[in-house]
PDB file of C-alpha atoms in Angstrom:
ATOM      1  CA  UNK A  19       0.000   0.000   0.000  1.00  0.00           C
ATOM      2  CA  UNK A  20       1.236   3.524  -0.749  1.00  0.00           C
ATOM      3  CA  UNK A  21       0.386   6.643   1.213  1.00  0.00           C
ATOM      4  CA  UNK A  22      -2.223   7.849  -1.276  1.00  0.00           C
ATOM      5  CA  UNK A  23      -4.060   4.558  -0.863  1.00  0.00           C
ATOM      6  CA  UNK A  24      -3.788   4.990   2.890  1.00  0.00           C
ATOM      7  CA  UNK A  25      -5.168   8.516   2.590  1.00  0.00           C
ATOM      8  CA  UNK A  26      -8.195   7.157   0.733  1.00  0.00           C
ATOM      9  CA  UNK A  27      -9.087   5.096   3.825  1.00  0.00           C
ATOM     10  CA  UNK A  28      -9.405   8.143   6.054  1.00  0.00           C
ATOM     11  CA  UNK A  29     -11.169  11.450   6.472  1.00  0.00           C
ATOM     12  CA  UNK A  30     -10.280  14.864   7.855  1.00  0.00           C
ATOM     13  CA  UNK A  31     -11.755  16.213  11.083  1.00  0.00           C
ATOM     14  CA  UNK A  32     -11.500  19.750  12.422  1.00  0.00           C
ATOM     15  CA  UNK A  33     -10.106  19.485  15.954  1.00  0.00           C
ATOM     16  CA  UNK A  34      -9.327  22.584  18.009  1.00  0.00           C
ATOM     17  CA  UNK A  35      -9.105  24.578  14.785  1.00  0.00           C
ATOM     18  CA  UNK A  36      -6.726  22.153  13.038  1.00  0.00           C
ATOM     19  CA  UNK A  37      -7.301  19.567  10.312  1.00  0.00           C
ATOM     20  CA  UNK A  38      -6.579  16.071  11.612  1.00  0.00           C
ATOM     21  CA  UNK A  39      -6.377  13.005   9.384  1.00  0.00           C
ATOM     22  CA  UNK A  40      -8.239  10.003  10.849  1.00  0.00           C
ATOM     23  CA  UNK A  41      -8.639   6.381   9.782  1.00  0.00           C
ATOM     24  CA  UNK A  42     -11.664   4.731  11.419  1.00  0.00           C
ATOM     25  CA  UNK A  43     -12.205   1.066  10.563  1.00  0.00           C
ATOM     26  CA  UNK A  44     -14.130  -1.815  12.082  1.00  0.00           C
ATOM     27  CA  UNK A  45     -17.555  -2.044  13.660  1.00  0.00           C
ATOM     28  CA  UNK A  46     -17.412  -3.996  16.889  1.00  0.00           C
ATOM     29  CA  UNK A  47     -18.485  -3.338  20.462  1.00  0.00           C
ATOM     30  CA  UNK A  48     -14.880  -2.630  21.486  1.00  0.00           C
ATOM     31  CA  UNK A  49     -12.869   0.415  20.412  1.00  0.00           C
ATOM     32  CA  UNK A  50      -9.102   0.732  20.104  1.00  0.00           C
ATOM     33  CA  UNK A  51      -7.534   4.151  19.657  1.00  0.00           C
ATOM     34  CA  UNK A  52      -3.977   4.209  18.363  1.00  0.00           C
ATOM     35  CA  UNK A  53      -1.268   6.793  19.039  1.00  0.00           C
ATOM     36  CA  UNK A  54       1.564   6.534  16.506  1.00  0.00           C
ATOM     37  CA  UNK A  55       5.262   7.294  16.816  1.00  0.00           C
ATOM     38  CA  UNK A  56       7.909   9.803  15.705  1.00  0.00           C
ATOM     39  CA  UNK A  57       8.668  10.944  13.059  1.00  0.00           C
ATOM     40  CA  UNK A  58       6.215   8.909  11.008  1.00  0.00           C
ATOM     41  CA  UNK A  59       2.408   8.726  10.999  1.00  0.00           C
ATOM     42  CA  UNK A  60      -0.694   6.550  11.120  1.00  0.00           C
ATOM     43  CA  UNK A  61       0.653   4.872   7.966  1.00  0.00           C
ATOM     44  CA  UNK A  62       2.809   2.780  10.321  1.00  0.00           C
ATOM     45  CA  UNK A  63      -0.276   0.597  10.826  1.00  0.00           C
ATOM     46  CA  UNK A  64      -1.139  -0.190   7.223  1.00  0.00           C
ATOM     47  CA  UNK A  65       0.004  -3.810   7.530  1.00  0.00           C
ATOM     48  CA  UNK A  66      -1.941  -4.553  10.722  1.00  0.00           C
ATOM     49  CA  UNK A  67      -5.106  -2.468  10.426  1.00  0.00           C
ATOM     50  CA  UNK A  68      -7.149  -5.233   8.819  1.00  0.00           C
ATOM     51  CA  UNK A  69      -6.345  -7.762  11.527  1.00  0.00           C
ATOM     52  CA  UNK A  70      -6.841  -5.314  14.401  1.00  0.00           C
ATOM     53  CA  UNK A  71     -10.168  -4.150  12.957  1.00  0.00           C
ATOM     54  CA  UNK A  72     -11.496  -7.704  12.989  1.00  0.00           C
ATOM     55  CA  UNK A  73     -11.441  -7.450  16.780  1.00  0.00           C
ATOM     56  CA  UNK A  74     -11.931  -3.724  17.426  1.00  0.00           C
ATOM     57  CA  UNK A  75     -13.233  -0.572  15.917  1.00  0.00           C
ATOM     58  CA  UNK A  76      -9.782   0.922  15.285  1.00  0.00           C
ATOM     59  CA  UNK A  77      -9.245   4.688  15.207  1.00  0.00           C
ATOM     60  CA  UNK A  78      -5.796   6.014  14.359  1.00  0.00           C
ATOM     61  CA  UNK A  79      -5.039   9.645  13.586  1.00  0.00           C
ATOM     62  CA  UNK A  80      -1.989  11.633  12.541  1.00  0.00           C
ATOM     63  CA  UNK A  81      -0.794  13.863  15.365  1.00  0.00           C
ATOM     64  CA  UNK A  82      -0.567  17.558  14.550  1.00  0.00           C
ATOM     65  CA  UNK A  83       2.671  18.060  12.603  1.00  0.00           C
ATOM     66  CA  UNK A  84       2.705  14.508  11.274  1.00  0.00           C
ATOM     67  CA  UNK A  85       1.497  12.759   8.119  1.00  0.00           C
ATOM     68  CA  UNK A  86      -1.549  14.315   6.485  1.00  0.00           C
ATOM     69  CA  UNK A  87      -2.615  16.409   9.503  1.00  0.00           C
ATOM     70  CA  UNK A  88      -1.964  20.150   9.657  1.00  0.00           C
ATOM     71  CA  UNK A  89       1.622  21.261  10.298  1.00  0.00           C
ATOM     72  CA  UNK A  90       1.287  24.837  11.533  1.00  0.00           C
ATOM     73  CA  UNK A  91       4.458  26.855  12.020  1.00  0.00           C
ATOM     74  CA  UNK A  92       3.129  28.765  15.033  1.00  0.00           C
ATOM     75  CA  UNK A  93       2.283  25.853  17.333  1.00  0.00           C
ATOM     76  CA  UNK A  94       3.747  24.477  20.547  1.00  0.00           C
ATOM     77  CA  UNK A  95       3.936  20.809  19.520  1.00  0.00           C
ATOM     78  CA  UNK A  96       3.897  19.857  23.176  1.00  0.00           C
ATOM     79  CA  UNK A  97       2.869  16.344  24.094  1.00  0.00           C
ATOM     80  CA  UNK A  98       0.190  17.865  26.320  1.00  0.00           C
ATOM     81  CA  UNK A  99      -1.328  19.644  23.322  1.00  0.00           C
ATOM     82  CA  UNK A 100      -1.182  16.398  21.333  1.00  0.00           C
ATOM     83  CA  UNK A 101      -3.046  14.658  24.165  1.00  0.00           C
ATOM     84  CA  UNK A 102      -5.708  17.371  24.137  1.00  0.00           C
ATOM     85  CA  UNK A 103      -6.136  16.984  20.372  1.00  0.00           C
ATOM     86  CA  UNK A 104      -6.584  13.229  20.770  1.00  0.00           C
ATOM     87  CA  UNK A 105      -9.084  13.604  23.613  1.00  0.00           C
ATOM     88  CA  UNK A 106     -11.078  16.232  21.706  1.00  0.00           C
ATOM     89  CA  UNK A 107     -11.133  14.069  18.576  1.00  0.00           C
ATOM     90  CA  UNK A 108     -12.292  10.999  20.475  1.00  0.00           C
ATOM     91  CA  UNK A 109     -14.998  12.976  22.248  1.00  0.00           C
ATOM     92  CA  UNK A 110     -16.271  14.272  18.893  1.00  0.00           C
ATOM     93  CA  UNK A 111     -16.536  10.631  17.779  1.00  0.00           C
ATOM     94  CA  UNK A 112     -18.640   9.896  20.881  1.00  0.00           C
ATOM     95  CA  UNK A 113     -16.094   7.512  22.368  1.00  0.00           C
ATOM     96  CA  UNK A 114     -16.451   6.947  26.083  1.00  0.00           C
ATOM     97  CA  UNK A 115     -14.571   3.695  26.722  1.00  0.00           C
ATOM     98  CA  UNK A 116     -11.460   2.673  24.800  1.00  0.00           C
ATOM     99  CA  UNK A 117      -8.355   0.551  24.710  1.00  0.00           C
ATOM    100  CA  UNK A 118      -5.345   2.779  24.022  1.00  0.00           C
ATOM    101  CA  UNK A 119      -2.504   1.375  21.930  1.00  0.00           C
ATOM    102  CA  UNK A 120       0.577   3.597  21.906  1.00  0.00           C
ATOM    103  CA  UNK A 121       3.963   3.312  20.228  1.00  0.00           C
ATOM    104  CA  UNK A 122       7.121   5.428  20.615  1.00  0.00           C
ATOM    105  CA  UNK A 123       6.167   9.169  20.780  1.00  0.00           C
ATOM    106  CA  UNK A 124       2.580   8.060  21.291  1.00  0.00           C
ATOM    107  CA  UNK A 125       3.407   6.435  24.629  1.00  0.00           C
ATOM    108  CA  UNK A 126       4.012   9.862  26.170  1.00  0.00           C
ATOM    109  CA  UNK A 127       0.781  11.201  24.675  1.00  0.00           C
ATOM    110  CA  UNK A 128      -0.887   8.205  26.324  1.00  0.00           C
ATOM    111  CA  UNK A 129       0.687   8.843  29.736  1.00  0.00           C
ATOM    112  CA  UNK A 130      -0.501  12.473  29.637  1.00  0.00           C
ATOM    113  CA  UNK A 131      -4.014  11.241  28.835  1.00  0.00           C
ATOM    114  CA  UNK A 132      -3.734   8.789  31.731  1.00  0.00           C
ATOM    115  CA  UNK A 133      -2.670  11.621  34.054  1.00  0.00           C
ATOM    116  CA  UNK A 134      -5.634  13.756  32.963  1.00  0.00           C
ATOM    117  CA  UNK A 135      -8.102  10.943  33.617  1.00  0.00           C
ATOM    118  CA  UNK A 136      -6.627  10.434  37.077  1.00  0.00           C
ATOM    119  CA  UNK A 137      -6.950  14.098  37.993  1.00  0.00           C
ATOM    120  CA  UNK A 138     -10.472  14.296  36.591  1.00  0.00           C
ATOM    121  CA  UNK A 139      -9.839  16.752  33.754  1.00  0.00           C
ATOM    122  CA  UNK A 140     -10.854  14.061  31.249  1.00  0.00           C
ATOM    123  CA  UNK A 141     -13.846  11.757  31.617  1.00  0.00           C
ATOM    124  CA  UNK A 142     -12.546   9.192  29.113  1.00  0.00           C
ATOM    125  CA  UNK A 143     -12.791   5.630  30.391  1.00  0.00           C
ATOM    126  CA  UNK A 144      -9.729   3.555  29.550  1.00  0.00           C
ATOM    127  CA  UNK A 145     -10.445  -0.167  29.654  1.00  0.00           C
ATOM    128  CA  UNK A 146      -6.813  -1.081  29.043  1.00  0.00           C
ATOM    129  CA  UNK A 147      -3.527   0.451  27.921  1.00  0.00           C
ATOM    130  CA  UNK A 148      -0.992  -1.157  25.572  1.00  0.00           C
ATOM    131  CA  UNK A 149       2.516   0.315  25.499  1.00  0.00           C
ATOM    132  CA  UNK A 150       4.927  -0.546  22.717  1.00  0.00           C
ATOM    133  CA  UNK A 151       8.581   0.503  22.337  1.00  0.00           C
ATOM    134  CA  UNK A 152       8.555   4.041  23.612  1.00  0.00           C
ATOM    135  CA  UNK A 153      11.287   5.796  25.591  1.00  0.00           C
ATOM    136  CA  UNK A 154       9.029   6.627  28.516  1.00  0.00           C
ATOM    137  CA  UNK A 155      12.017   6.151  30.791  1.00  0.00           C
ATOM    138  CA  UNK A 156      14.007   8.678  28.798  1.00  0.00           C
ATOM    139  CA  UNK A 157      17.007   8.245  31.091  1.00  0.00           C
ATOM    140  CA  UNK A 158      17.362   4.668  29.776  1.00  0.00           C
ATOM    141  CA  UNK A 159      16.851   5.531  26.115  1.00  0.00           C
ATOM    142  CA  UNK A 160      19.654   5.292  23.567  1.00  0.00           C
ATOM    143  CA  UNK A 161      18.883   8.346  21.444  1.00  0.00           C
ATOM    144  CA  UNK A 162      20.044   8.361  17.833  1.00  0.00           C
ATOM    145  CA  UNK A 163      22.531  11.013  16.757  1.00  0.00           C
ATOM    146  CA  UNK A 164      19.955  12.531  14.379  1.00  0.00           C
ATOM    147  CA  UNK A 165      17.494  12.967  17.280  1.00  0.00           C
ATOM    148  CA  UNK A 166      20.116  14.801  19.323  1.00  0.00           C
ATOM    149  CA  UNK A 167      20.851  17.108  16.398  1.00  0.00           C
ATOM    150  CA  UNK A 168      17.199  17.835  15.628  1.00  0.00           C
ATOM    151  CA  UNK A 169      16.356  18.777  19.203  1.00  0.00           C
ATOM    152  CA  UNK A 170      19.272  21.205  19.349  1.00  0.00           C
ATOM    153  CA  UNK A 171      17.908  24.751  19.327  1.00  0.00           C
ATOM    154  CA  UNK A 172      20.489  26.029  16.841  1.00  0.00           C
ATOM    155  CA  UNK A 173      21.378  22.976  14.757  1.00  0.00           C
ATOM    156  CA  UNK A 174      17.889  21.477  14.519  1.00  0.00           C
ATOM    157  CA  UNK A 175      16.445  23.785  11.828  1.00  0.00           C
ATOM    158  CA  UNK A 176      19.615  23.458   9.741  1.00  0.00           C
ATOM    159  CA  UNK A 177      19.657  19.658   9.981  1.00  0.00           C
ATOM    160  CA  UNK A 178      15.965  19.458   9.032  1.00  0.00           C
ATOM    161  CA  UNK A 179      16.474  21.797   6.091  1.00  0.00           C
ATOM    162  CA  UNK A 180      19.221  19.665   4.563  1.00  0.00           C
ATOM    163  CA  UNK A 181      17.929  16.221   5.551  1.00  0.00           C
ATOM    164  CA  UNK A 182      17.437  13.919   2.580  1.00  0.00           C
ATOM    165  CA  UNK A 183      15.413  10.889   1.655  1.00  0.00           C
ATOM    166  CA  UNK A 184      18.648   8.910   1.577  1.00  0.00           C
ATOM    167  CA  UNK A 185      19.483   9.919   5.152  1.00  0.00           C
ATOM    168  CA  UNK A 186      15.975   9.031   6.303  1.00  0.00           C
ATOM    169  CA  UNK A 187      16.126   5.591   4.680  1.00  0.00           C
ATOM    170  CA  UNK A 188      19.504   4.923   6.279  1.00  0.00           C
ATOM    171  CA  UNK A 189      18.340   5.977   9.746  1.00  0.00           C
ATOM    172  CA  UNK A 190      15.202   3.844   9.484  1.00  0.00           C
ATOM    173  CA  UNK A 191      17.195   0.847   8.282  1.00  0.00           C
ATOM    174  CA  UNK A 192      19.485   1.200  11.295  1.00  0.00           C
ATOM    175  CA  UNK A 193      16.593   0.650  13.720  1.00  0.00           C
ATOM    176  CA  UNK A 194      15.440  -2.547  11.992  1.00  0.00           C
ATOM    177  CA  UNK A 195      16.663  -5.824  13.452  1.00  0.00           C
ATOM    178  CA  UNK A 196      17.020  -7.464  10.053  1.00  0.00           C
ATOM    179  CA  UNK A 197      17.991  -4.955   7.338  1.00  0.00           C
ATOM    180  CA  UNK A 198      17.396  -7.594   4.665  1.00  0.00           C
ATOM    181  CA  UNK A 199      13.646  -7.279   5.310  1.00  0.00           C
ATOM    182  CA  UNK A 200      13.596  -3.501   4.804  1.00  0.00           C
ATOM    183  CA  UNK A 201      11.137  -2.192   2.221  1.00  0.00           C
ATOM    184  CA  UNK A 202      12.932   0.870   0.840  1.00  0.00           C
ATOM    185  CA  UNK A 203       9.861   2.010  -1.113  1.00  0.00           C
ATOM    186  CA  UNK A 204       7.893   2.001   2.144  1.00  0.00           C
ATOM    187  CA  UNK A 205      10.497   4.261   3.728  1.00  0.00           C
ATOM    188  CA  UNK A 206      10.359   6.591   0.734  1.00  0.00           C
ATOM    189  CA  UNK A 207       6.591   6.878   1.162  1.00  0.00           C
ATOM    190  CA  UNK A 208       7.113   7.730   4.839  1.00  0.00           C
ATOM    191  CA  UNK A 209       9.664  10.376   3.887  1.00  0.00           C
ATOM    192  CA  UNK A 210       7.222  12.074   1.517  1.00  0.00           C
ATOM    193  CA  UNK A 211       4.625  12.232   4.297  1.00  0.00           C
ATOM    194  CA  UNK A 212       7.218  13.631   6.700  1.00  0.00           C
ATOM    195  CA  UNK A 213       8.168  16.538   4.426  1.00  0.00           C
ATOM    196  CA  UNK A 214       4.611  17.201   3.239  1.00  0.00           C
ATOM    197  CA  UNK A 215       3.565  20.805   3.806  1.00  0.00           C
ATOM    198  CA  UNK A 216       5.685  22.417   6.526  1.00  0.00           C
ATOM    199  CA  UNK A 217       7.190  19.087   7.568  1.00  0.00           C
ATOM    200  CA  UNK A 218      10.827  20.179   7.491  1.00  0.00           C
ATOM    201  CA  UNK A 219      10.152  23.419   9.361  1.00  0.00           C
ATOM    202  CA  UNK A 220       8.176  21.874  12.197  1.00  0.00           C
ATOM    203  CA  UNK A 221      10.352  18.776  12.721  1.00  0.00           C
ATOM    204  CA  UNK A 222      12.806  20.488  15.134  1.00  0.00           C
ATOM    205  CA  UNK A 223       9.861  21.768  17.185  1.00  0.00           C
ATOM    206  CA  UNK A 224       8.309  18.317  17.314  1.00  0.00           C
ATOM    207  CA  UNK A 225      11.623  16.796  18.403  1.00  0.00           C
ATOM    208  CA  UNK A 226      11.480  18.858  21.607  1.00  0.00           C
ATOM    209  CA  UNK A 227       9.242  16.065  22.902  1.00  0.00           C
ATOM    210  CA  UNK A 228      12.479  14.428  24.075  1.00  0.00           C
ATOM    211  CA  UNK A 229      13.094  17.267  26.530  1.00  0.00           C
ATOM    212  CA  UNK A 230       9.456  17.130  27.647  1.00  0.00           C
ATOM    213  CA  UNK A 231       9.974  13.538  28.726  1.00  0.00           C
ATOM    214  CA  UNK A 232      12.484  14.833  31.255  1.00  0.00           C
ATOM    215  CA  UNK A 233      10.350  17.823  32.298  1.00  0.00           C
ATOM    216  CA  UNK A 234       7.203  15.760  32.930  1.00  0.00           C
ATOM    217  CA  UNK A 235       8.924  12.581  34.086  1.00  0.00           C
ATOM    218  CA  UNK A 236       7.333  12.617  37.543  1.00  0.00           C
ATOM    219  CA  UNK A 237       3.861  13.344  36.148  1.00  0.00           C
ATOM    220  CA  UNK A 238       3.925  10.626  33.504  1.00  0.00           C
ATOM    221  CA  UNK A 239       5.801   7.887  35.348  1.00  0.00           C
ATOM    222  CA  UNK A 240       3.701   8.713  38.399  1.00  0.00           C
ATOM    223  CA  UNK A 241       0.504   8.194  36.404  1.00  0.00           C
ATOM    224  CA  UNK A 242       1.708   4.732  35.388  1.00  0.00           C
ATOM    225  CA  UNK A 243       2.689   3.847  38.952  1.00  0.00           C
ATOM    226  CA  UNK A 244      -0.749   4.880  40.261  1.00  0.00           C
ATOM    227  CA  UNK A 245      -2.950   3.354  37.589  1.00  0.00           C
ATOM    228  CA  UNK A 246      -5.323   0.489  38.314  1.00  0.00           C
ATOM    229  CA  UNK A 247      -6.040  -0.001  34.602  1.00  0.00           C
ATOM    230  CA  UNK A 248      -4.725  -3.251  33.078  1.00  0.00           C
ATOM    231  CA  UNK A 249      -1.517  -2.432  31.187  1.00  0.00           C
ATOM    232  CA  UNK A 250       0.040  -4.655  28.542  1.00  0.00           C
ATOM    233  CA  UNK A 251       3.658  -4.008  27.596  1.00  0.00           C
ATOM    234  CA  UNK A 252       4.488  -5.390  24.143  1.00  0.00           C
ATOM    235  CA  UNK A 253       8.166  -4.813  23.382  1.00  0.00           C
ATOM    236  CA  UNK A 254      10.456  -5.609  20.478  1.00  0.00           C
ATOM    237  CA  UNK A 255      13.699  -6.632  22.171  1.00  0.00           C
ATOM    238  CA  UNK A 256      16.188  -5.516  19.495  1.00  0.00           C
ATOM    239  CA  UNK A 257      15.081  -1.897  19.477  1.00  0.00           C
ATOM    240  CA  UNK A 258      18.312   0.165  19.610  1.00  0.00           C
ATOM    241  CA  UNK A 259      16.480   3.277  20.886  1.00  0.00           C
ATOM    242  CA  UNK A 260      13.682   2.237  23.269  1.00  0.00           C
ATOM    243  CA  UNK A 261      15.765  -0.582  24.671  1.00  0.00           C
ATOM    244  CA  UNK A 262      14.527  -3.713  26.447  1.00  0.00           C
ATOM    245  CA  UNK A 263      15.565  -2.268  29.836  1.00  0.00           C
ATOM    246  CA  UNK A 264      12.731   0.279  29.539  1.00  0.00           C
ATOM    247  CA  UNK A 265      10.153  -2.496  29.178  1.00  0.00           C
ATOM    248  CA  UNK A 266      11.547  -4.343  32.180  1.00  0.00           C
ATOM    249  CA  UNK A 267      11.462  -1.184  34.308  1.00  0.00           C
ATOM    250  CA  UNK A 268       7.879  -0.398  33.275  1.00  0.00           C
ATOM    251  CA  UNK A 269       6.756  -3.920  34.102  1.00  0.00           C
ATOM    252  CA  UNK A 270       8.409  -3.627  37.515  1.00  0.00           C
ATOM    253  CA  UNK A 271       6.713  -0.363  38.477  1.00  0.00           C
ATOM    254  CA  UNK A 272       3.253  -0.591  36.849  1.00  0.00           C
ATOM    255  CA  UNK A 273       0.745  -2.537  38.943  1.00  0.00           C
ATOM    256  CA  UNK A 274      -1.415  -5.040  37.061  1.00  0.00           C
ATOM    257  CA  UNK A 275       0.937  -5.071  34.062  1.00  0.00           C
ATOM    258  CA  UNK A 276       1.780  -7.917  31.713  1.00  0.00           C
ATOM    259  CA  UNK A 277       5.001  -8.039  29.694  1.00  0.00           C
ATOM    260  CA  UNK A 278       5.285  -9.667  26.273  1.00  0.00           C
ATOM    261  CA  UNK A 279       8.657  -9.628  24.523  1.00  0.00           C
ATOM    262  CA  UNK A 280       8.973  -9.901  20.759  1.00  0.00           C
ATOM    263  CA  UNK A 281      12.391 -11.289  19.920  1.00  0.00           C
ATOM    264  CA  UNK A 282      14.524 -10.504  16.868  1.00  0.00           C
ATOM    265  CA  UNK A 283      12.528  -7.361  16.035  1.00  0.00           C
ATOM    266  CA  UNK A 284      13.472  -3.684  15.949  1.00  0.00           C
ATOM    267  CA  UNK A 285      11.797  -0.360  16.694  1.00  0.00           C
ATOM    268  CA  UNK A 286       8.812  -0.691  14.324  1.00  0.00           C
ATOM    269  CA  UNK A 287       7.444  -4.167  15.129  1.00  0.00           C
ATOM    270  CA  UNK A 288       4.112  -3.505  13.406  1.00  0.00           C
ATOM    271  CA  UNK A 289       6.056  -3.201  10.148  1.00  0.00           C
ATOM    272  CA  UNK A 290       9.000  -5.547  10.675  1.00  0.00           C
ATOM    273  CA  UNK A 291       7.154  -8.418  12.343  1.00  0.00           C
ATOM    274  CA  UNK A 292       3.442  -7.637  11.893  1.00  0.00           C
ATOM    275  CA  UNK A 293       1.888 -11.080  12.386  1.00  0.00           C
ATOM    276  CA  UNK A 294       3.638 -11.866  15.649  1.00  0.00           C
ATOM    277  CA  UNK A 295       3.139  -8.312  16.893  1.00  0.00           C
ATOM    278  CA  UNK A 296      -0.615  -8.385  16.221  1.00  0.00           C
ATOM    279  CA  UNK A 297      -0.867 -11.755  17.937  1.00  0.00           C
ATOM    280  CA  UNK A 298       0.656 -10.261  21.092  1.00  0.00           C
ATOM    281  CA  UNK A 299      -1.506  -7.129  20.916  1.00  0.00           C
ATOM    282  CA  UNK A 300      -4.652  -9.268  20.681  1.00  0.00           C
ATOM    283  CA  UNK A 301      -3.466 -11.969  23.126  1.00  0.00           C
TER     284      UNK A 301
END
């Protein structure tokens, strides 16, 4: 599937004054909302949407600044704002009880949503939470060199301006466990979505999410430590960024959590090892 085919599956919703791209598939009594990772988009789920939607009504949107959603220049791109966009979107779709599936960047959006439900500022009911390969424990993360450059206040805009498709493909390949399984055309599609609109200009702003993980560490880790919601941790063990140690630490500190490890798989398990990943998500 290419990104134009993916776009044909979704619609645009106006959320807090911004256009948000949303794919909504499946018609069951259970709803799963999906929060995708950085720096890609909802397209990450093209290989697994069909299987997930056999069991859930699946709703996955592009965060502001990502994919087909708006990429305004004058915007905070804070994870808290991204959480508010998600909550507002879900409320407009009349969702009241959901399973949240979050990967990478999306895991911090999810922990902010969890914190808001605990303090009563959101009335969303979360039946369960699934966390997948996100550097929630940022102190344990092994950040890539490109991430460190992009979040730099002075170098970030310059790096984004001169980044190339070739560089993107190389960086993505480096976070796969088995480079021989890489689909280069898939990466090229992702690159085109990344640079769509103001993509290059907003990327350094988006990358500040790394610093926010330090700033809000107590709030977000605290929300996980306090939660009584069932939490499933599904982790690809060969992820060079969100390393296995993060999954082990989360399992240790989150009450009522289950840990499922996916061996010989890198940072994007839904693309590199989709069948086994879906099986663990639905287990």
